[in-house]
CSV table of C-alpha atoms in Angstrom, one decimal:
chain,number,residue,atom,x,y,z
A,1,MET,CA,82.8,77.8,149.8
A,2,SER,CA,82.4,81.3,151.2
A,3,ALA,CA,80.2,82.3,154.1
A,4,PRO,CA,77.3,84.4,153.5
A,5,GLU,CA,77.5,88.0,155.1
A,6,THR,CA,74.2,89.5,154.3
A,7,THR,CA,71.8,86.3,154.6
A,8,ASN,CA,69.0,86.1,157.5
A,9,ALA,CA,68.6,83.0,159.8
A,10,SER,CA,66.6,81.0,157.1
A,11,GLN,CA,68.7,81.5,154.4
A,12,THR,CA,71.4,80.7,156.0
A,13,SER,CA,70.1,77.3,157.6
A,14,LYS,CA,69.8,76.1,153.9
A,15,VAL,CA,72.5,74.3,152.6
A,16,PRO,CA,73.0,73.3,149.2
A,17,THR,CA,72.4,69.5,148.6
A,18,ARG,CA,71.7,66.8,146.1
A,19,LYS,CA,70.3,63.3,146.6
A,20,ARG,CA,73.0,60.9,146.8
A,21,ARG,CA,72.2,57.4,145.8
A,22,GLY,CA,75.2,54.6,147.2
A,23,LEU,CA,78.2,55.4,149.0
A,24,HIS,CA,77.7,58.9,151.1
A,25,PRO,CA,81.2,60.8,150.4
A,26,ALA,CA,82.1,61.0,154.0
A,27,TRP,CA,83.1,57.6,153.9
A,28,ILE,CA,85.2,57.7,150.9
A,29,VAL,CA,87.0,60.9,152.7
A,30,ALA,CA,87.2,58.8,155.9
A,31,ALA,CA,89.3,55.9,154.1
A,32,VAL,CA,91.8,58.6,152.3
A,33,ALA,CA,92.1,60.0,156.1
A,34,PHE,CA,92.8,56.2,157.2
A,35,LEU,CA,95.5,55.8,154.6
A,36,ALA,CA,97.1,58.8,155.6
A,37,LEU,CA,97.0,58.2,159.2
A,38,VAL,CA,98.9,54.6,158.2
A,39,GLY,CA,101.5,56.1,155.8
A,40,ALA,CA,102.2,59.0,158.8
A,41,ALA,CA,102.4,56.0,161.4
A,42,GLY,CA,105.5,54.6,160.0
A,43,PHE,CA,108.2,56.9,161.3
A,44,ARG,CA,106.5,56.7,164.8
A,45,ALA,CA,107.4,53.0,164.8
A,46,ALA,CA,111.5,53.7,163.3
A,47,PRO,CA,113.4,55.1,166.0
A,48,GLY,CA,113.3,52.0,168.5
A,49,VAL,CA,114.7,49.9,165.6
A,50,LEU,CA,117.3,52.7,164.1
A,51,MET,CA,119.2,53.6,166.7
A,52,VAL,CA,121.4,51.0,167.2
A,53,PRO,CA,122.7,51.0,163.2
A,54,LEU,CA,123.3,55.0,163.5
A,55,GLN,CA,125.1,54.3,167.0
A,56,GLN,CA,127.1,51.4,165.1
A,57,GLU,CA,127.8,53.7,162.2
A,58,PHE,CA,128.6,56.9,163.9
A,59,GLY,CA,129.2,56.4,167.3
A,60,TRP,CA,126.6,59.1,168.7
A,61,SER,CA,125.4,58.8,172.1
A,62,THR,CA,121.8,57.1,172.9
A,63,THR,CA,121.4,60.5,174.8
A,64,VAL,CA,121.6,62.3,171.4
A,65,LEU,CA,119.5,60.3,169.4
A,66,SER,CA,116.8,60.1,172.5
A,67,PHE,CA,116.9,64.2,172.2
A,68,ALA,CA,115.7,64.0,169.0
A,69,VAL,CA,113.1,61.4,169.6
A,70,SER,CA,112.1,64.1,172.5
A,71,ILE,CA,112.0,66.8,170.0
A,72,ASN,CA,109.5,64.6,168.1
A,73,LEU,CA,107.1,63.9,170.7
A,74,VAL,CA,107.0,67.3,171.8
A,75,LEU,CA,106.5,68.6,168.2
A,76,PHE,CA,103.8,65.9,167.6
A,77,GLY,CA,101.7,66.6,170.6
A,78,LEU,CA,102.2,71.1,170.2
A,79,THR,CA,101.4,71.0,166.7
A,80,ALA,CA,98.1,69.0,167.1
A,81,PRO,CA,96.1,72.5,168.1
A,82,PHE,CA,97.5,74.1,165.3
A,83,ALA,CA,97.0,72.1,163.0
A,84,ALA,CA,93.8,71.8,163.5
A,85,ALA,CA,93.2,75.6,163.4
A,86,LEU,CA,95.5,75.5,160.2
A,87,MET,CA,92.5,73.1,158.8
A,88,GLU,CA,90.2,75.4,159.7
A,89,ARG,CA,91.8,78.4,157.5
A,90,PHE,CA,93.3,76.6,154.4
A,91,GLY,CA,91.6,73.3,154.3
A,92,ILE,CA,92.3,69.6,155.5
A,93,ARG,CA,93.3,68.4,152.5
A,94,LYS,CA,96.2,71.3,152.0
A,95,VAL,CA,97.5,70.9,155.6
A,96,THR,CA,97.6,66.6,155.0
A,97,ALA,CA,99.2,66.8,152.0
A,98,ILE,CA,101.8,69.3,153.1
A,99,ALA,CA,102.1,67.0,156.8
A,100,LEU,CA,103.0,63.9,154.4
A,101,CYS,CA,105.2,65.8,152.4
A,102,LEU,CA,107.5,66.8,155.8
A,103,ILE,CA,107.5,63.0,156.9
A,104,GLY,CA,108.5,62.0,153.9
A,105,MET,CA,111.1,64.9,153.2
A,106,GLY,CA,112.5,63.9,156.6
A,107,SER,CA,112.6,60.5,156.7
A,108,ALA,CA,114.4,60.3,153.0
A,109,LEU,CA,117.2,62.9,154.3
A,110,THR,CA,118.1,61.0,156.6
A,111,VAL,CA,120.2,58.5,154.8
A,112,PHE,CA,122.4,61.8,154.0
A,113,VAL,CA,123.1,62.6,157.7
A,114,ASN,CA,126.5,62.5,158.7
A,115,GLU,CA,126.4,65.2,162.0
A,116,SER,CA,124.4,64.6,164.6
A,117,TRP,CA,122.7,68.1,164.9
A,118,GLN,CA,121.0,66.5,161.3
A,119,ILE,CA,119.5,64.2,162.8
A,120,LEU,CA,117.9,66.7,165.1
A,121,LEU,CA,116.7,68.6,162.1
A,122,THR,CA,115.1,65.1,160.5
A,123,TRP,CA,114.2,63.1,163.2
A,124,GLY,CA,113.2,65.8,165.5
A,125,LEU,CA,111.9,69.2,163.6
A,126,LEU,CA,110.9,68.1,160.3
A,127,ILE,CA,108.7,64.5,160.8
A,128,GLY,CA,107.8,66.2,164.3
A,129,LEU,CA,105.6,68.7,162.7
A,130,GLY,CA,104.6,66.2,159.8
A,131,THR,CA,103.7,63.8,162.6
A,132,GLY,CA,101.7,66.3,164.2
A,133,SER,CA,100.0,68.0,162.1
A,134,MET,CA,98.5,64.0,161.3
A,135,ALA,CA,97.9,63.3,164.9
A,136,LEU,CA,94.6,62.0,166.3
A,137,VAL,CA,93.6,65.4,166.0
A,138,PHE,CA,93.4,65.1,162.2
A,139,ALA,CA,90.7,61.9,162.8
A,140,ALA,CA,88.6,64.0,165.1
A,141,THR,CA,88.3,66.8,162.2
A,142,ILE,CA,87.5,64.5,159.8
A,143,ALA,CA,84.6,63.2,162.0
A,144,ASN,CA,83.3,66.1,163.5
A,145,THR,CA,83.4,67.8,160.0
A,146,TRP,CA,81.8,64.9,157.3
A,147,PHE,CA,79.7,63.0,160.3
A,148,ALA,CA,76.7,63.7,162.1
A,149,LYS,CA,76.0,60.4,163.2
A,150,SER,CA,78.6,57.7,163.6
A,151,ARG,CA,81.2,59.7,165.1
A,152,GLY,CA,82.8,57.6,167.5
A,153,LEU,CA,83.4,54.9,165.3
A,154,VAL,CA,84.8,57.2,162.4
A,155,ILE,CA,87.1,58.7,165.2
A,156,GLY,CA,87.5,54.5,166.1
A,157,VAL,CA,88.6,53.2,162.9
A,158,LEU,CA,90.9,56.1,162.0
A,159,THR,CA,92.5,56.1,165.6
A,160,ALA,CA,93.4,52.2,164.8
A,161,GLY,CA,95.1,53.3,161.6
A,162,SER,CA,97.4,55.2,163.0
A,163,ALA,CA,98.1,53.6,166.2
A,164,ALA,CA,98.1,50.4,165.0
A,165,GLY,CA,99.7,51.4,161.8
A,166,GLN,CA,102.9,52.6,164.5
A,167,LEU,CA,103.3,48.8,166.1
A,168,VAL,CA,102.5,46.7,163.3
A,169,PHE,CA,105.4,48.3,160.9
A,170,LEU,CA,108.2,47.5,163.5
A,171,PRO,CA,109.0,44.0,162.3
A,172,PHE,CA,109.2,45.1,159.0
A,173,ILE,CA,111.0,48.1,159.4
A,174,ALA,CA,113.5,45.9,162.0
A,175,ALA,CA,114.1,43.3,159.6
A,176,LEU,CA,115.0,46.3,156.6
A,177,ALA,CA,117.4,47.6,159.0
A,178,GLN,CA,119.5,45.0,159.3
A,179,ASP,CA,119.5,44.0,155.5
A,180,PRO,CA,119.8,45.9,153.3
A,181,GLY,CA,120.2,48.8,156.4
A,182,TRP,CA,118.7,51.5,157.7
A,183,ARG,CA,118.8,53.7,154.6
A,184,GLY,CA,116.7,51.4,153.3
A,185,ALA,CA,114.2,51.6,156.1
A,186,SER,CA,114.2,54.9,156.3
A,187,LEU,CA,113.7,55.4,152.4
A,188,LEU,CA,111.0,52.6,152.5
A,189,ILE,CA,108.7,55.3,155.3
A,190,ALA,CA,109.6,58.0,153.1
A,191,ALA,CA,108.2,56.2,149.9
A,192,GLY,CA,104.9,55.2,152.2
A,193,ALA,CA,104.4,58.8,152.9
A,194,LEU,CA,104.5,60.5,149.7
A,195,ALA,CA,102.3,57.6,148.2
A,196,VAL,CA,99.4,58.6,150.0
A,197,VAL,CA,99.9,62.5,148.7
A,198,PRO,CA,98.2,62.0,145.5
A,199,LEU,CA,95.2,59.9,146.8
A,200,VAL,CA,94.7,63.0,149.4
A,201,LEU,CA,95.3,65.8,146.9
A,202,LEU,CA,92.7,63.5,144.2
A,203,TRP,CA,90.2,62.4,146.9
A,204,LEU,CA,90.1,64.4,150.3
A,205,ARG,CA,87.8,67.2,150.4
A,206,ASN,CA,87.6,69.9,153.1
A,207,SER,CA,83.7,69.7,153.8
A,208,PRO,CA,80.5,68.3,152.5
A,209,ALA,CA,79.6,71.0,150.9
A,210,ASP,CA,82.3,71.0,148.8
A,211,VAL,CA,80.9,68.0,147.0
A,212,GLY,CA,76.8,69.6,148.0
A,213,VAL,CA,76.2,67.2,150.5
A,214,LEU,CA,75.3,67.3,154.0
A,215,PRO,CA,77.2,65.2,156.6
A,216,TYR,CA,76.3,61.9,156.9
A,217,GLY,CA,73.7,61.2,158.9
A,218,ALA,CA,72.5,65.0,158.9
A,219,GLU,CA,69.2,65.6,158.4
A,220,GLU,CA,68.0,69.1,155.9
A,221,SER,CA,65.9,69.7,157.8
A,222,THR,CA,67.6,69.6,161.2
A,223,THR,CA,70.2,71.2,159.6
A,224,PRO,CA,71.5,74.1,162.3
A,225,VAL,CA,71.6,77.7,161.7
A,226,PRO,CA,75.5,78.7,161.4
A,227,THR,CA,76.9,80.6,164.2
A,228,GLU,CA,80.1,82.8,164.2
A,229,THR,CA,82.3,79.7,165.4
A,230,ASP,CA,80.9,77.7,162.2
A,231,LYS,CA,81.6,80.4,159.5
A,232,ALA,CA,85.1,80.7,160.7
A,233,ALA,CA,85.7,77.0,160.1
A,234,VAL,CA,84.9,77.4,156.5
A,235,PRO,CA,88.4,77.5,154.8
A,236,GLY,CA,89.4,81.0,154.1
A,237,ASN,CA,87.4,82.8,156.9
A,238,ALA,CA,89.3,81.2,160.0
A,239,PRO,CA,91.1,83.8,161.7
A,240,ASN,CA,94.9,83.3,162.2
A,241,ALA,CA,95.7,79.5,163.2
A,242,ALA,CA,98.1,80.5,165.9
A,243,VAL,CA,95.6,82.9,167.5
A,244,ARG,CA,92.1,81.0,167.1
A,245,ALA,CA,94.5,77.8,168.8
A,246,LEU,CA,95.5,80.4,171.4
A,247,GLN,CA,92.1,81.8,171.8
A,248,VAL,CA,90.2,78.2,171.8
A,249,LEU,CA,93.1,77.4,174.8
A,250,LYS,CA,91.8,80.4,176.7
A,251,ARG,CA,88.3,79.9,176.9
A,252,ALA,CA,88.5,76.0,177.5
A,253,SER,CA,91.2,76.8,180.5
A,254,LYS,CA,88.1,77.7,182.0
A,255,VAL,CA,86.4,74.8,181.8
A,256,ARG,CA,87.2,72.1,184.7
A,257,THR,CA,86.4,69.4,182.5
A,258,PHE,CA,89.2,70.5,179.8
A,259,TRP,CA,91.6,69.7,182.6
A,260,ALA,CA,90.0,66.6,183.4
A,261,LEU,CA,90.6,65.5,180.2
A,262,VAL,CA,94.0,66.6,179.8
A,263,ALA,CA,95.6,65.2,183.6
A,264,GLY,CA,93.8,61.7,182.1
A,265,PHE,CA,95.1,62.2,178.6
A,266,ALA,CA,98.7,63.1,179.9
A,267,ILE,CA,98.4,59.7,181.8
A,268,CYS,CA,97.3,58.0,178.9
A,269,GLY,CA,100.6,59.2,176.5
A,270,ALA,CA,102.7,57.9,179.5
A,271,THR,CA,101.3,54.6,179.7
A,272,THR,CA,101.2,53.8,176.3
A,273,ASN,CA,104.4,55.9,173.9
A,274,GLY,CA,106.2,57.3,176.8
A,275,LEU,CA,106.4,53.2,178.8
A,276,ILE,CA,105.4,50.2,176.8
A,277,GLY,CA,106.3,52.0,173.2
A,278,THR,CA,109.9,53.2,174.3
A,279,HIS,CA,110.7,50.7,177.1
A,280,PHE,CA,108.9,47.7,176.4
A,281,ILE,CA,111.8,46.3,174.3
A,282,PRO,CA,114.6,46.8,176.2
A,283,SER,CA,112.7,45.9,179.7
A,284,ALA,CA,112.0,42.6,177.9
A,285,HIS,CA,115.6,42.3,176.9
A,286,ASP,CA,116.8,43.0,180.4
A,287,HIS,CA,114.9,39.5,181.2
A,288,GLY,CA,116.7,37.8,178.3
A,289,MET,CA,113.5,37.9,175.7
A,290,PRO,CA,115.7,38.7,172.2
A,291,GLU,CA,114.5,41.8,171.1
A,292,THR,CA,112.9,40.9,167.4
A,293,THR,CA,110.7,38.7,169.9
A,294,ALA,CA,110.0,41.6,172.2
A,295,ALA,CA,109.3,43.7,168.8
A,296,GLY,CA,106.6,40.9,167.8
A,297,LEU,CA,105.0,40.8,170.7
A,298,LEU,CA,104.1,44.7,170.3
A,299,ALA,CA,103.2,44.2,167.1
A,300,VAL,CA,100.6,42.1,168.1
A,301,VAL,CA,99.4,45.0,170.4
A,302,GLY,CA,99.1,46.8,167.2
A,303,VAL,CA,96.7,44.2,165.8
A,304,PHE,CA,94.2,44.0,168.4
A,305,ASP,CA,94.8,48.0,168.9
A,306,ILE,CA,92.5,47.8,165.8
A,307,VAL,CA,89.8,45.9,167.8
A,308,GLY,CA,90.2,47.3,170.4
A,309,THR,CA,89.5,51.0,169.5
A,310,ILE,CA,86.7,50.2,166.7
A,311,ALA,CA,85.2,48.6,169.4
A,312,SER,CA,85.9,51.4,171.4
A,313,GLY,CA,84.1,54.1,168.6
A,314,TRP,CA,81.1,51.7,168.5
A,315,LEU,CA,81.0,52.0,172.1
A,316,THR,CA,80.9,55.6,172.3
A,317,ASP,CA,78.2,56.1,170.5
A,318,ARG,CA,76.1,54.1,172.6
A,319,PHE,CA,77.4,55.1,175.8
A,320,ASN,CA,78.9,57.5,178.5
A,321,PRO,CA,82.2,58.4,177.3
A,322,ARG,CA,83.2,59.4,181.2
A,323,ILE,CA,82.5,55.9,182.3
A,324,LEU,CA,83.9,54.3,179.3
A,325,LEU,CA,87.2,56.3,180.4
A,326,ALA,CA,87.4,54.8,183.8
A,327,VAL,CA,87.0,51.4,182.6
A,328,TYR,CA,89.9,52.1,180.0
A,329,TYR,CA,92.0,53.4,182.3
A,330,GLN,CA,91.5,50.9,185.5
A,331,PHE,CA,91.7,48.0,182.6
A,332,ARG,CA,95.3,49.2,181.8
A,333,GLY,CA,96.6,49.9,185.4
A,334,ILE,CA,96.1,46.9,186.4
A,335,GLY,CA,97.8,45.3,183.1
A,336,LEU,CA,100.8,47.4,183.7
A,337,LEU,CA,100.6,45.8,187.6
A,338,VAL,CA,101.1,42.3,186.8
A,339,LEU,CA,103.8,42.9,183.8
A,340,PRO,CA,106.6,42.7,186.0
A,341,LEU,CA,105.6,39.0,186.6
A,342,LEU,CA,104.9,38.6,183.5
A,343,LEU,CA,108.2,39.4,181.7
A,344,GLY,CA,110.7,36.9,181.2
A,345,SER,CA,113.1,35.4,178.5
A,346,ILE,CA,110.5,33.0,176.7
A,347,VAL,CA,106.9,34.3,175.4
A,348,GLU,CA,104.5,32.6,178.4
A,349,PRO,CA,100.7,32.3,177.8
A,350,SER,CA,100.3,35.1,180.8
A,351,MET,CA,102.4,37.7,178.5
A,352,ILE,CA,99.8,36.9,175.3
A,353,ILE,CA,97.1,37.7,177.2
A,354,PHE,CA,98.6,40.9,178.4
A,355,VAL,CA,99.7,41.4,175.1
A,356,VAL,CA,96.2,40.9,173.7
A,357,VAL,CA,94.6,43.0,176.6
A,358,TYR,CA,96.7,45.9,176.5
A,359,GLY,CA,96.6,46.1,172.7
A,360,LEU,CA,92.6,46.0,172.8
A,361,ASP,CA,93.3,49.0,175.6
A,362,TRP,CA,96.0,51.0,173.8
A,363,VAL,CA,94.3,54.1,172.2
A,364,ALA,CA,90.8,53.1,173.2
A,365,THR,CA,90.6,56.3,175.2
A,366,VAL,CA,90.7,58.5,172.1
A,367,PRO,CA,87.2,58.4,170.8
A,368,PRO,CA,85.7,58.6,174.1
A,369,THR,CA,87.8,61.8,174.8
A,370,ALA,CA,87.0,63.3,171.4
A,371,ALA,CA,83.3,62.8,172.0
A,372,ILE,CA,83.5,64.9,175.2
A,373,CYS,CA,85.7,68.0,173.6
A,374,ARG,CA,82.7,67.9,170.8
A,375,GLN,CA,79.8,67.7,173.6
A,376,MET,CA,81.6,70.4,175.4
A,377,PHE,CA,83.4,72.8,173.3
A,378,GLY,CA,80.6,72.3,170.1
A,379,SER,CA,82.5,73.4,166.8
A,380,ASP,CA,85.7,74.5,168.5
A,381,GLY,CA,85.9,70.7,169.9
A,382,SER,CA,88.7,69.7,167.1
A,383,VAL,CA,90.9,72.6,168.3
A,384,VAL,CA,90.3,71.3,172.2
A,385,PHE,CA,90.7,68.0,171.6
A,386,GLY,CA,94.5,69.0,169.9
A,387,TRP,CA,95.4,71.1,173.3
A,388,VAL,CA,94.3,67.7,175.0
A,389,PHE,CA,96.5,65.5,172.7
A,390,ALA,CA,99.3,68.2,173.4
A,391,ALA,CA,99.3,66.9,176.6
A,392,HIS,CA,99.0,63.1,176.0
A,393,GLN,CA,102.5,63.8,173.7
A,394,LEU,CA,104.1,65.9,177.1
A,395,GLY,CA,102.9,63.2,179.3
A,396,ALA,CA,104.7,60.2,177.0
A,397,ALA,CA,108.0,62.5,177.1
A,398,VAL,CA,108.0,63.0,180.6
A,399,ALA,CA,107.3,59.3,181.1
A,400,ALA,CA,110.3,58.0,179.0
A,401,VAL,CA,112.8,60.4,179.9
A,402,LEU,CA,111.6,59.2,184.0
A,403,ALA,CA,111.8,55.4,183.0
A,404,GLY,CA,115.2,55.7,181.6
A,405,PHE,CA,116.4,57.1,185.1
A,406,ILE,CA,114.8,54.6,187.0
A,407,ARG,CA,116.4,51.9,184.5
A,408,ASP,CA,119.8,54.0,185.3
A,409,ALA,CA,119.5,54.0,189.2
A,410,THR,CA,117.8,50.6,189.9
A,411,GLY,CA,118.9,48.6,187.0
A,412,HIS,CA,115.3,47.4,186.2
A,413,TYR,CA,112.2,48.7,185.5
A,414,ASN,CA,110.0,47.6,188.0
A,415,TYR,CA,109.4,50.4,189.7
A,416,ALA,CA,108.2,52.4,186.5
A,417,TRP,CA,106.0,49.8,185.7
A,418,LEU,CA,104.0,50.2,189.3
A,419,GLY,CA,103.7,54.1,189.3
A,420,ALA,CA,102.4,53.8,185.8
A,421,ALA,CA,99.5,51.5,187.3
A,422,ALA,CA,98.6,54.0,190.3
A,423,MET,CA,98.7,57.0,187.6
A,424,CYS,CA,95.7,55.0,185.8
A,425,THR,CA,93.9,54.8,188.9
A,426,VAL,CA,94.2,57.9,189.1
A,427,ALA,CA,93.2,58.8,185.5
A,428,ALA,CA,90.0,56.1,186.1
A,429,ILE,CA,88.9,58.2,189.1
A,430,ILE,CA,88.9,61.7,187.5
A,431,SER,CA,87.0,60.4,184.5
A,432,ALA,CA,84.3,58.6,186.3
A,433,THR,CA,84.4,62.1,188.4
A,434,ILE,CA,83.8,64.2,185.3
A,435,ARG,CA,80.0,65.6,185.7
A,436,LYS,CA,77.5,63.8,183.5
A,437,ASP,CA,75.7,67.3,183.3
A,438,ALA,CA,78.7,69.2,182.7
A,439,ALA,CA,77.7,70.2,179.1
A,440,ARG,CA,74.2,71.6,180.6
A,441,LYS,CA,76.3,73.5,183.4
A,442,GLU,CA,79.5,74.7,182.6
A,443,PRO,CA,80.1,77.3,179.4
A,444,VAL,CA,80.4,76.0,175.7
A,445,ALA,CA,82.6,78.0,173.3
A,446,VAL,CA,79.8,78.3,170.7
């Protein structure tokens, strides 16, 4: 579909549509996007359980393998805003299919590595670029493009598929790493990512206009006249993806709310992927808990994350997202504050309560954050969310390194947990003080 060049306002407000009965195509797109995110999530659970087998076989240091994971985390974050722009330039379907292929290639090629620099290319570069293109910005793009209502719910469901898939896969990957071995686990991850590619090519459409419908919940009589930014969002009309991503960053950086979201999401990444996702298992092992038991607890976090994130999406459609963010961050801080008291050699009921609460809160912050980006920046919202998500991953990378340093220096993780709890309180205050009327007083990109 090409953007109209000479039509007047009344003409541009009309989008070719047809009446449909039954299931709206947006839900089919959302279902395929969910499967794609689950397929892409497999590798993000892998490094924690594949490090030891690789060290045993090749004698590589933890530093080398951690550096590969760090490359992955950084690319996972920094690729997101450019991926959002690429989806606008070339379409959601092409970018998603290529991203899944990169993940599959990176995981499959791992079985052939015999030098440490090769793991930097597979784990770090290929999978980092692939997972970055399938990051949470993908969920925001799908919701913003295909849904006029229930956006928060859709983002919640898609985010749950991504984050929960990462944790739920953990016990299975750990079992495969033991028998038949880490190579079998790597090939299974590759197969999971590649299996979704045909579904993406067959069912994932770039926009509602591709199938002649309006976004779900939109009324033809209220369809807005496309702005220049909206026209640029049509595949083939957008400027160079890198230029667009940087232009959006320049505009967003002048808005105070953008920096509030960046700060909050950096703390979100530090307290999820950076600390719990990376260091919960070794910290539990320090207290005498078997690694398989700790991995099982993280899997339970993933299960309850599905409930929490979907519920957060539902709440985001109905309540002020800034208040939701403040509540989520403060509850997370309370959990981290008491975590040092809960860790032990056996799983007590109090630990189960922590796992359930932390699971409900794991990425519940995503739907309200994406909603604020959309409210503030309009059609630039998906790209802005990509930059905010980049801060999430940078925060995770920094926290992972700092927590490891604290463990080496003190022999325990207590100061890491307490520091993270304090940061969550800061994030809660920042979120609560985002002005409710910001969208009316601060300039938007559209």
